[in-house]
Amino acid sequence: MFETERKGRILIVDDDPGVRELLSQVLSEVGNYDTDMAADGVEGLERVRSNRYDVIFTDLTMPRMNGMDFLQKTREMPSPVPVIILTGVSSMEIAVSAMRKGAVDFLTKPFTLDKIVSTTERVLGEWKLYGRLASKQGSDVSLKILNSELFKRLQEIGSLHSIGLEVDRCHDNKEIYARVAEMAAKLLAVQEVSFGIIEEGRLTIRSAVGIGQATFSAAGPFFDAILGARKHVVVDVGKPNPYTGIPLMSQLLAIPFLAGNDVFGILNLSGKADGTAFTEEEVFIAINLAKKIASKIENNALYEVFFNNIVATLKSLITTVGVRDSYTKEHSERVTMYAIRIAETMGLPPDEIDTLRFGGYLHDIGKIGVRDTVLLKPGGLSDGEMQEIRLHSSIGDEIVKPIRFFDRERKVIRHHHERYDGGGYPDGVAREEIPVIARILAVADTYDAMTSHRPYRKALSREAAVAELVRCAGSQFDPEMVKAFQETLKEEEIPNVIGRG
Ligand SMILES: [Fe+2]
């Protein structure tokens, strides 16, 4: 069979056989290179000692000998081979230090076919150029040019990574929409940026830098190109600005934001600080920024829908309990109110207070699993019936357990009947082993139970209920929570609510 001449020999060192084989296949079939593989640094080094390679790819984290040590050892060899680091964006810092130790480039996972081949070709080309120049005067100059190019790429990818982290820190889509333009302007050093959302055939600008906000009709060839092909569009200098019709003074780059196969937003960039056209690299970075932000926006939207559905389901469950036992529903609302006041008085962080807001509402949800004859029994309960009632905290925990968003609320539900001295249920944990929010809820729960009329006993007065809490501080309750509750009673006029029996 006729074979074209191979362009070089490449060694791939990675402990992940999937990565090794993918790279080998691409380089061999698309790039037309010969390839060898090694599973770690030790094996890689053996191969380098007995073969001649043109390029080496190496992973960083590997057993026996990691990528950094392997790199170091190859650099000490008499005729070094260019080494390309394989890395995830999250380990960019290590990649940077690998570059300082002599690696010539890096490839970030997940790889694209084009990127694998183009990086290899570029490195080989540069290495040959360097080899030719190294024997002549001026090699320092060429090395400096190569280094500054590389440094620029590192900086760009580093900023993309840090902007990615910034996006992750945004609480909701509203905040992301408001910040997209600012983030893009910073990353790509452009003076005019706008980001808009497409709704009902119109593009409404949600954030802008250097230009005003407005709403446009999303019709015409420019929008057809973006919305139809779902690809970026570059409009050249002198052509009319698709938004204003005024001839462009600088190139305009428009990037679609995709959710699945639909374009839901457009990011427009123009006015590059140095007045030049967008390079391929900049377009690549802008597209990646858009992908990152769009996927975060999509996740948030899915999360919101999912979360709202769950909340609606749980609320209807509470209503179900409420229909059977009206005391439970109203009791849950009051307990939540008291618990939040205690938490605020104690200066708990807002996320803990949020947990109480929902956990308090749900804390008795497990009563749905308790029989009517027991739950609604007017008189005293037998030991067996008492045991059944006591199951409600662990039943509630089981109900909420599959919903991973409620991990913190689960703690309130499961532990609201634990005692400070360890004599409670279901787990009999004590003191700090009981989550703070559950210790708070225990005080609020008992106070409300004492001050409500029940079929089998009259409500206690506020003073009598507080006296009981104080008496049980240190045994049933955490004294700190009882103290904080007394503070809230002093500060505010909490009504002595009388529940319906
Ligand atoms: Fe309870």
Coordinates of C-alpha atoms in Angstrom, one line a residue, residues 301-319 358 361-362 365 396 398-407 409-410 413:
A301 CA -32.6 28.6 34.0
L302 CA -32.9 24.8 34.3
Y303 CA -32.1 25.0 38.0
E304 CA -34.8 27.6 38.5
V305 CA -37.4 25.6 36.7
F306 CA -36.4 22.5 38.6
F307 CA -36.2 24.2 41.9
N308 CA -39.6 25.9 41.5
N309 CA -41.2 22.6 40.6
I310 CA -39.7 21.0 43.7
V311 CA -40.8 23.8 45.9
A312 CA -44.3 23.6 44.5
T313 CA -44.4 19.9 45.1
L314 CA -43.2 20.2 48.7
K315 CA -45.6 23.0 49.4
S316 CA -48.4 20.8 48.2
L317 CA -47.2 18.0 50.5
I318 CA -47.3 20.5 53.4
T319 CA -50.8 21.5 52.4
F358 CA -37.4 26.7 54.0
Y361 CA -41.5 25.4 56.8
L362 CA -40.8 21.8 56.0
I365 CA -43.2 17.2 56.6
G396 CA -39.2 13.8 56.6
E398 CA -36.2 10.5 53.7
I399 CA -38.7 12.5 51.7
V400 CA -36.3 15.3 51.1
K401 CA -33.1 13.2 50.8
P402 CA -33.3 12.5 47.0
I403 CA -33.4 16.3 46.4
R404 CA -29.7 17.3 46.6
F405 CA -30.5 21.0 46.8
F406 CA -32.1 20.5 50.2
D407 CA -29.0 18.9 52.0
E409 CA -32.7 21.8 55.1
R410 CA -32.5 18.1 55.7
I413 CA -35.9 18.3 59.4

